[in-house]
């Protein structure tokens, strides 16, 4: 069964360093998302991406964050200069297979745990 | 803005018993979707069950069913005949459909950690 895959599963970085989290969404999906979950808190929306551009972003998604779909398969989240408070689990998700009814269901990856020291 | 509230941070249930997880939400939308996602330890979130707000009939998926009370803005999940594999974090989530540009982002509750005890 197709699934969303994320790499790395865990990354430790120093404050101020750049981090790139990678995702391979399900191949025929059209909408892509990043969510994050700080330990013990709720899952929060960061950004959605459709038709090669950001369709919506939250207040969390400031200038330090960017997303790209560089080659038609990968979907990346870059944090330019990490802060301690960026430590969280980052989930990629995709939805909306072309030609199907919109059910609203998102398919999530297993997450990338980011630890900023 | 939409909010989703799960008032039970943790619950436990004996194997084969029934458990109900609570969820309430707040919205001014009339058409929306509600979801329960399951997140087993160290695994990705997967959809358990989905309810469309315009449907009065409660959704059912095998041992999982919901009690959707639109007027009360309540969306509880009932798990019957609980199994050890049901041990997971359960998230209630809300989304509104948009006509031409996908849907609004999923808004999650804080989750309920369910432990099924042998």
PDB file of C-alpha atoms in Angstrom:
ATOM      1  CA  UNK A   1       0.000   0.000   0.000  1.00  0.00           C
ATOM      2  CA  UNK A   2       1.454   3.429  -0.873  1.00  0.00           C
ATOM      3  CA  UNK A   3       2.649   5.469   2.044  1.00  0.00           C
ATOM      4  CA  UNK A   4       4.273   8.753   2.933  1.00  0.00           C
ATOM      5  CA  UNK A   5       7.929   8.368   3.864  1.00  0.00           C
ATOM      6  CA  UNK A   6      10.046  10.813   5.828  1.00  0.00           C
ATOM      7  CA  UNK A   7      13.766  11.168   6.419  1.00  0.00           C
ATOM      8  CA  UNK A   8      15.577  11.449   8.714  1.00  0.00           C
ATOM      9  CA  UNK A   9      13.657   9.766  11.498  1.00  0.00           C
ATOM     10  CA  UNK A  10      15.675  11.692  14.060  1.00  0.00           C
ATOM     11  CA  UNK A  11      18.022  14.640  13.687  1.00  0.00           C
ATOM     12  CA  UNK A  12      20.025  16.401  16.357  1.00  0.00           C
ATOM     13  CA  UNK A  13      21.368  19.839  15.506  1.00  0.00           C
ATOM     14  CA  UNK A  14      22.966  22.833  17.135  1.00  0.00           C
ATOM     15  CA  UNK A  15      21.000  26.041  17.575  1.00  0.00           C
ATOM     16  CA  UNK A  16      21.471  28.314  14.567  1.00  0.00           C
ATOM     17  CA  UNK A  17      22.102  25.491  12.110  1.00  0.00           C
ATOM     18  CA  UNK A  18      20.030  24.853   9.012  1.00  0.00           C
ATOM     19  CA  UNK A  19      17.957  21.704   8.851  1.00  0.00           C
ATOM     20  CA  UNK A  20      16.183  20.088   5.915  1.00  0.00           C
ATOM     21  CA  UNK A  21      13.508  17.499   6.538  1.00  0.00           C
ATOM     22  CA  UNK A  22      12.515  15.370   3.595  1.00  0.00           C
ATOM     23  CA  UNK A  23       9.265  13.731   2.631  1.00  0.00           C
ATOM     24  CA  UNK A  24       8.115  11.594  -0.255  1.00  0.00           C
ATOM     25  CA  UNK A  25       4.329  11.951  -0.486  1.00  0.00           C
ATOM     26  CA  UNK A  26       2.059   9.388  -2.092  1.00  0.00           C
ATOM     27  CA  UNK A  27       2.761   9.671  -5.799  1.00  0.00           C
ATOM     28  CA  UNK A  28      -0.648  10.646  -7.176  1.00  0.00           C
ATOM     29  CA  UNK A  29      -1.548  13.081  -4.399  1.00  0.00           C
ATOM     30  CA  UNK A  30      -1.927  16.764  -5.113  1.00  0.00           C
ATOM     31  CA  UNK A  31      -1.863  18.414  -1.671  1.00  0.00           C
ATOM     32  CA  UNK A  32       1.068  18.347   0.702  1.00  0.00           C
ATOM     33  CA  UNK A  33       1.358  19.433   4.302  1.00  0.00           C
ATOM     34  CA  UNK A  34       3.746  19.851   7.174  1.00  0.00           C
ATOM     35  CA  UNK A  35       2.551  19.610  10.757  1.00  0.00           C
ATOM     36  CA  UNK A  36       4.540  19.590  13.942  1.00  0.00           C
ATOM     37  CA  UNK A  37       4.033  18.267  17.446  1.00  0.00           C
ATOM     38  CA  UNK A  38       6.012  19.640  20.344  1.00  0.00           C
ATOM     39  CA  UNK A  39       6.366  16.980  23.036  1.00  0.00           C
ATOM     40  CA  UNK A  40       3.204  16.740  25.096  1.00  0.00           C
ATOM     41  CA  UNK A  41       1.307  19.261  23.003  1.00  0.00           C
ATOM     42  CA  UNK A  42      -1.178  19.077  20.170  1.00  0.00           C
ATOM     43  CA  UNK A  43      -0.345  18.537  16.524  1.00  0.00           C
ATOM     44  CA  UNK A  44      -0.134  21.953  14.828  1.00  0.00           C
ATOM     45  CA  UNK A  45      -0.465  22.916  11.191  1.00  0.00           C
ATOM     46  CA  UNK A  46       2.540  24.597   9.580  1.00  0.00           C
ATOM     47  CA  UNK A  47       1.928  24.825   5.855  1.00  0.00           C
ATOM     48  CA  UNK A  48       0.037  23.380   2.907  1.00  0.00           C
ATOM     49  CA  UNK A  49       1.318  23.196  -0.646  1.00  0.00           C
ATOM     50  CA  UNK A  50      -0.589  22.772  -3.882  1.00  0.00           C
ATOM     51  CA  UNK A  51       0.259  23.302  -7.521  1.00  0.00           C
ATOM     52  CA  UNK A  52       3.860  24.167  -6.702  1.00  0.00           C
ATOM     53  CA  UNK A  53       3.093  26.928  -4.285  1.00  0.00           C
ATOM     54  CA  UNK A  54       2.120  27.489  -0.676  1.00  0.00           C
ATOM     55  CA  UNK A  55      -1.662  27.509  -0.386  1.00  0.00           C
ATOM     56  CA  UNK A  56      -1.859  28.266   3.315  1.00  0.00           C
ATOM     57  CA  UNK A  57       0.492  28.747   6.244  1.00  0.00           C
ATOM     58  CA  UNK A  58       0.113  29.241   9.960  1.00  0.00           C
ATOM     59  CA  UNK A  59       1.617  31.885  12.225  1.00  0.00           C
ATOM     60  CA  UNK A  60       4.279  29.360  13.197  1.00  0.00           C
ATOM     61  CA  UNK A  61       5.554  29.232   9.617  1.00  0.00           C
ATOM     62  CA  UNK A  62       7.653  32.393   9.709  1.00  0.00           C
ATOM     63  CA  UNK A  63      10.572  33.519   7.542  1.00  0.00           C
ATOM     64  CA  UNK A  64      12.801  30.844   9.064  1.00  0.00           C
ATOM     65  CA  UNK A  65      10.756  28.149   7.370  1.00  0.00           C
ATOM     66  CA  UNK A  66      10.477  27.281   3.702  1.00  0.00           C
ATOM     67  CA  UNK A  67       9.129  24.412   1.645  1.00  0.00           C
ATOM     68  CA  UNK A  68      10.049  23.065  -1.738  1.00  0.00           C
ATOM     69  CA  UNK A  69       9.035  20.351  -4.126  1.00  0.00           C
ATOM     70  CA  UNK A  70      12.253  20.278  -6.099  1.00  0.00           C
ATOM     71  CA  UNK A  71      11.815  17.262  -8.330  1.00  0.00           C
ATOM     72  CA  UNK A  72       8.182  16.196  -8.462  1.00  0.00           C
ATOM     73  CA  UNK A  73       8.573  13.529  -5.801  1.00  0.00           C
ATOM     74  CA  UNK A  74      10.262  15.028  -2.743  1.00  0.00           C
ATOM     75  CA  UNK A  75       8.662  17.652  -0.515  1.00  0.00           C
ATOM     76  CA  UNK A  76      11.090  19.346   1.836  1.00  0.00           C
ATOM     77  CA  UNK A  77      10.826  21.563   4.897  1.00  0.00           C
ATOM     78  CA  UNK A  78      13.814  23.794   5.575  1.00  0.00           C
ATOM     79  CA  UNK A  79      14.464  25.605   8.818  1.00  0.00           C
ATOM     80  CA  UNK A  80      17.159  28.190   8.147  1.00  0.00           C
ATOM     81  CA  UNK A  81      18.423  28.920  11.640  1.00  0.00           C
ATOM     82  CA  UNK A  82      17.063  26.525  14.206  1.00  0.00           C
ATOM     83  CA  UNK A  83      15.981  27.649  17.650  1.00  0.00           C
ATOM     84  CA  UNK A  84      15.562  25.575  20.794  1.00  0.00           C
ATOM     85  CA  UNK A  85      11.789  25.877  20.473  1.00  0.00           C
ATOM     86  CA  UNK A  86      11.887  24.222  17.038  1.00  0.00           C
ATOM     87  CA  UNK A  87      12.496  20.898  18.789  1.00  0.00           C
ATOM     88  CA  UNK A  88       9.479  18.801  17.859  1.00  0.00           C
ATOM     89  CA  UNK A  89       8.222  15.923  15.784  1.00  0.00           C
ATOM     90  CA  UNK A  90       7.555  17.092  12.239  1.00  0.00           C
ATOM     91  CA  UNK A  91       4.934  15.231  10.224  1.00  0.00           C
ATOM     92  CA  UNK A  92       4.519  15.338   6.496  1.00  0.00           C
ATOM     93  CA  UNK A  93       1.145  14.470   5.001  1.00  0.00           C
ATOM     94  CA  UNK A  94      -0.437  14.286   1.580  1.00  0.00           C
ATOM     95  CA  UNK A  95      -3.960  14.041   0.257  1.00  0.00           C
ATOM     96  CA  UNK A  96      -6.185  14.455  -2.748  1.00  0.00           C
ATOM     97  CA  UNK A  97      -5.424  11.858  -5.362  1.00  0.00           C
ATOM     98  CA  UNK A  98      -6.114  13.212  -8.811  1.00  0.00           C
ATOM     99  CA  UNK A  99      -9.515  12.162 -10.130  1.00  0.00           C
ATOM    100  CA  UNK A 100     -10.881  11.011  -6.789  1.00  0.00           C
ATOM    101  CA  UNK A 101     -13.583  12.357  -4.525  1.00  0.00           C
ATOM    102  CA  UNK A 102     -12.284  14.735  -1.892  1.00  0.00           C
ATOM    103  CA  UNK A 103     -12.726  12.846   1.379  1.00  0.00           C
ATOM    104  CA  UNK A 104     -10.523  15.158   3.393  1.00  0.00           C
ATOM    105  CA  UNK A 105      -8.372  12.249   4.580  1.00  0.00           C
ATOM    106  CA  UNK A 106      -4.701  13.011   5.090  1.00  0.00           C
ATOM    107  CA  UNK A 107      -2.030  10.321   4.880  1.00  0.00           C
ATOM    108  CA  UNK A 108       0.780  10.946   7.325  1.00  0.00           C
ATOM    109  CA  UNK A 109       4.410   9.910   7.439  1.00  0.00           C
ATOM    110  CA  UNK A 110       6.023   8.496  10.566  1.00  0.00           C
ATOM    111  CA  UNK A 111       7.546  11.836  11.452  1.00  0.00           C
ATOM    112  CA  UNK A 112      11.013  13.316  11.818  1.00  0.00           C
ATOM    113  CA  UNK A 113      12.063  14.080  15.341  1.00  0.00           C
ATOM    114  CA  UNK A 114      14.155  17.257  15.486  1.00  0.00           C
ATOM    115  CA  UNK A 115      16.210  17.992  18.577  1.00  0.00           C
ATOM    116  CA  UNK A 116      17.852  21.402  18.762  1.00  0.00           C
ATOM    117  CA  UNK A 117      20.638  21.738  21.357  1.00  0.00           C
TER     118      UNK A 117
ATOM    119  CA  UNK B   1     -11.315  29.894  14.489  1.00  0.00           C
ATOM    120  CA  UNK B   2     -12.050  26.243  14.974  1.00  0.00           C
ATOM    121  CA  UNK B   3     -11.018  24.485  18.145  1.00  0.00           C
ATOM    122  CA  UNK B   4     -11.049  20.833  19.102  1.00  0.00           C
ATOM    123  CA  UNK B   5     -11.042  19.722  22.725  1.00  0.00           C
ATOM    124  CA  UNK B   6     -10.248  16.272  24.069  1.00  0.00           C
ATOM    125  CA  UNK B   7     -10.803  16.331  27.803  1.00  0.00           C
ATOM    126  CA  UNK B   8      -9.320  12.919  28.606  1.00  0.00           C
ATOM    127  CA  UNK B   9      -5.510  12.926  28.435  1.00  0.00           C
ATOM    128  CA  UNK B  10      -5.307   9.237  29.298  1.00  0.00           C
ATOM    129  CA  UNK B  11      -7.658   6.285  29.459  1.00  0.00           C
ATOM    130  CA  UNK B  12      -7.335   2.581  29.957  1.00  0.00           C
ATOM    131  CA  UNK B  13      -9.605  -0.323  29.165  1.00  0.00           C
ATOM    132  CA  UNK B  14      -9.529  -4.048  29.699  1.00  0.00           C
ATOM    133  CA  UNK B  15      -9.117  -6.206  26.631  1.00  0.00           C
ATOM    134  CA  UNK B  16     -12.489  -7.101  25.055  1.00  0.00           C
ATOM    135  CA  UNK B  17     -14.255  -4.268  26.858  1.00  0.00           C
ATOM    136  CA  UNK B  18     -15.736  -1.102  25.341  1.00  0.00           C
ATOM    137  CA  UNK B  19     -14.310   2.385  25.760  1.00  0.00           C
ATOM    138  CA  UNK B  20     -15.518   5.809  24.660  1.00  0.00           C
ATOM    139  CA  UNK B  21     -13.191   8.713  23.922  1.00  0.00           C
ATOM    140  CA  UNK B  22     -14.675  12.206  24.086  1.00  0.00           C
ATOM    141  CA  UNK B  23     -14.225  15.103  21.694  1.00  0.00           C
ATOM    142  CA  UNK B  24     -15.939  18.452  21.420  1.00  0.00           C
ATOM    143  CA  UNK B  25     -15.325  21.147  18.869  1.00  0.00           C
ATOM    144  CA  UNK B  26     -16.284  24.692  18.126  1.00  0.00           C
ATOM    145  CA  UNK B  27     -17.001  26.117  14.688  1.00  0.00           C
ATOM    146  CA  UNK B  28     -19.331  28.451  12.863  1.00  0.00           C
ATOM    147  CA  UNK B  29     -19.134  26.366   9.693  1.00  0.00           C
ATOM    148  CA  UNK B  30     -22.149  24.335   8.640  1.00  0.00           C
ATOM    149  CA  UNK B  31     -20.314  21.851   6.449  1.00  0.00           C
ATOM    150  CA  UNK B  32     -17.224  20.114   7.733  1.00  0.00           C
ATOM    151  CA  UNK B  33     -15.531  16.790   8.316  1.00  0.00           C
ATOM    152  CA  UNK B  34     -14.577  15.228  11.616  1.00  0.00           C
ATOM    153  CA  UNK B  35     -11.954  12.553  12.024  1.00  0.00           C
ATOM    154  CA  UNK B  36     -10.420  10.248  14.561  1.00  0.00           C
ATOM    155  CA  UNK B  37      -6.776   9.443  13.894  1.00  0.00           C
ATOM    156  CA  UNK B  38      -4.805   6.761  15.699  1.00  0.00           C
ATOM    157  CA  UNK B  39      -1.077   7.072  16.384  1.00  0.00           C
ATOM    158  CA  UNK B  40       0.510   3.871  17.713  1.00  0.00           C
ATOM    159  CA  UNK B  41       3.842   4.254  19.504  1.00  0.00           C
ATOM    160  CA  UNK B  42       6.570   5.262  17.040  1.00  0.00           C
ATOM    161  CA  UNK B  43       4.262   4.963  14.062  1.00  0.00           C
ATOM    162  CA  UNK B  44       2.439   7.338  11.789  1.00  0.00           C
ATOM    163  CA  UNK B  45      -1.053   8.626  12.341  1.00  0.00           C
ATOM    164  CA  UNK B  46      -3.662   6.658  10.475  1.00  0.00           C
ATOM    165  CA  UNK B  47      -7.300   7.443   9.920  1.00  0.00           C
ATOM    166  CA  UNK B  48      -9.685   5.434  12.068  1.00  0.00           C
ATOM    167  CA  UNK B  49     -13.007   6.922  11.106  1.00  0.00           C
ATOM    168  CA  UNK B  50     -14.497   9.932   9.368  1.00  0.00           C
ATOM    169  CA  UNK B  51     -17.821  11.758   9.645  1.00  0.00           C
ATOM    170  CA  UNK B  52     -19.309  14.319   7.308  1.00  0.00           C
ATOM    171  CA  UNK B  53     -21.330  16.937   9.173  1.00  0.00           C
ATOM    172  CA  UNK B  54     -24.257  16.859   6.756  1.00  0.00           C
ATOM    173  CA  UNK B  55     -24.788  13.141   7.369  1.00  0.00           C
ATOM    174  CA  UNK B  56     -27.013  12.393  10.334  1.00  0.00           C
ATOM    175  CA  UNK B  57     -26.077   8.747  10.471  1.00  0.00           C
ATOM    176  CA  UNK B  58     -23.151   7.956  12.730  1.00  0.00           C
ATOM    177  CA  UNK B  59     -20.129   6.508  10.942  1.00  0.00           C
ATOM    178  CA  UNK B  60     -19.056   2.947  11.737  1.00  0.00           C
ATOM    179  CA  UNK B  61     -15.903   1.042  10.814  1.00  0.00           C
ATOM    180  CA  UNK B  62     -15.894  -2.486  12.218  1.00  0.00           C
ATOM    181  CA  UNK B  63     -15.274  -2.142  15.982  1.00  0.00           C
ATOM    182  CA  UNK B  64     -15.071   1.650  15.786  1.00  0.00           C
ATOM    183  CA  UNK B  65     -18.128   3.880  15.804  1.00  0.00           C
ATOM    184  CA  UNK B  66     -18.864   7.494  16.562  1.00  0.00           C
ATOM    185  CA  UNK B  67     -21.603   9.357  18.347  1.00  0.00           C
ATOM    186  CA  UNK B  68     -21.936  12.580  16.382  1.00  0.00           C
ATOM    187  CA  UNK B  69     -24.112  15.190  18.048  1.00  0.00           C
ATOM    188  CA  UNK B  70     -24.042  18.204  15.735  1.00  0.00           C
ATOM    189  CA  UNK B  71     -26.076  20.536  17.896  1.00  0.00           C
ATOM    190  CA  UNK B  72     -23.904  19.782  20.901  1.00  0.00           C
ATOM    191  CA  UNK B  73     -20.728  19.842  18.760  1.00  0.00           C
ATOM    192  CA  UNK B  74     -19.699  16.526  20.158  1.00  0.00           C
ATOM    193  CA  UNK B  75     -17.927  13.684  18.354  1.00  0.00           C
ATOM    194  CA  UNK B  76     -17.058  10.742  20.577  1.00  0.00           C
ATOM    195  CA  UNK B  77     -15.346   7.534  19.482  1.00  0.00           C
ATOM    196  CA  UNK B  78     -16.482   4.160  20.770  1.00  0.00           C
ATOM    197  CA  UNK B  79     -14.144   1.201  20.516  1.00  0.00           C
ATOM    198  CA  UNK B  80     -15.863  -2.140  21.060  1.00  0.00           C
ATOM    199  CA  UNK B  81     -14.125  -5.405  21.921  1.00  0.00           C
ATOM    200  CA  UNK B  82     -10.866  -3.553  22.628  1.00  0.00           C
ATOM    201  CA  UNK B  83      -7.692  -5.285  21.470  1.00  0.00           C
ATOM    202  CA  UNK B  84      -4.099  -4.866  22.596  1.00  0.00           C
ATOM    203  CA  UNK B  85      -3.300  -3.381  19.192  1.00  0.00           C
ATOM    204  CA  UNK B  86      -5.690  -0.534  19.909  1.00  0.00           C
ATOM    205  CA  UNK B  87      -3.149   0.889  22.364  1.00  0.00           C
ATOM    206  CA  UNK B  88      -2.247   4.253  20.869  1.00  0.00           C
ATOM    207  CA  UNK B  89      -2.722   7.983  21.008  1.00  0.00           C
ATOM    208  CA  UNK B  90      -6.079   8.975  19.530  1.00  0.00           C
ATOM    209  CA  UNK B  91      -6.568  12.404  17.993  1.00  0.00           C
ATOM    210  CA  UNK B  92      -9.857  14.021  17.137  1.00  0.00           C
ATOM    211  CA  UNK B  93      -9.600  16.426  14.207  1.00  0.00           C
ATOM    212  CA  UNK B  94     -11.712  18.919  12.282  1.00  0.00           C
ATOM    213  CA  UNK B  95     -11.562  20.139   8.704  1.00  0.00           C
ATOM    214  CA  UNK B  96     -13.748  22.285   6.426  1.00  0.00           C
ATOM    215  CA  UNK B  97     -13.937  21.559   2.709  1.00  0.00           C
ATOM    216  CA  UNK B  98     -13.233  24.318   0.234  1.00  0.00           C
ATOM    217  CA  UNK B  99     -14.603  24.278  -3.277  1.00  0.00           C
ATOM    218  CA  UNK B 100     -11.526  24.873  -5.366  1.00  0.00           C
ATOM    219  CA  UNK B 101      -8.426  24.808  -3.226  1.00  0.00           C
ATOM    220  CA  UNK B 102      -8.389  21.712  -1.104  1.00  0.00           C
ATOM    221  CA  UNK B 103      -9.540  21.901   2.454  1.00  0.00           C
ATOM    222  CA  UNK B 104      -8.822  23.975   5.511  1.00  0.00           C
ATOM    223  CA  UNK B 105      -5.950  22.594   7.556  1.00  0.00           C
ATOM    224  CA  UNK B 106      -6.762  19.834   9.978  1.00  0.00           C
ATOM    225  CA  UNK B 107      -7.231  21.165  13.494  1.00  0.00           C
ATOM    226  CA  UNK B 108      -6.324  18.570  16.086  1.00  0.00           C
ATOM    227  CA  UNK B 109      -7.226  18.025  19.692  1.00  0.00           C
ATOM    228  CA  UNK B 110      -4.470  17.326  22.215  1.00  0.00           C
ATOM    229  CA  UNK B 111      -5.069  13.609  22.023  1.00  0.00           C
ATOM    230  CA  UNK B 112      -6.096  10.835  24.383  1.00  0.00           C
ATOM    231  CA  UNK B 113      -3.598   8.141  25.229  1.00  0.00           C
ATOM    232  CA  UNK B 114      -5.444   4.822  25.348  1.00  0.00           C
ATOM    233  CA  UNK B 115      -3.940   1.769  26.986  1.00  0.00           C
ATOM    234  CA  UNK B 116      -5.576  -1.605  26.469  1.00  0.00           C
ATOM    235  CA  UNK B 117      -4.758  -3.924  29.344  1.00  0.00           C
ATOM    236  CA  UNK B 118      -4.611  -7.705  28.988  1.00  0.00           C
TER     237      UNK B 118
END
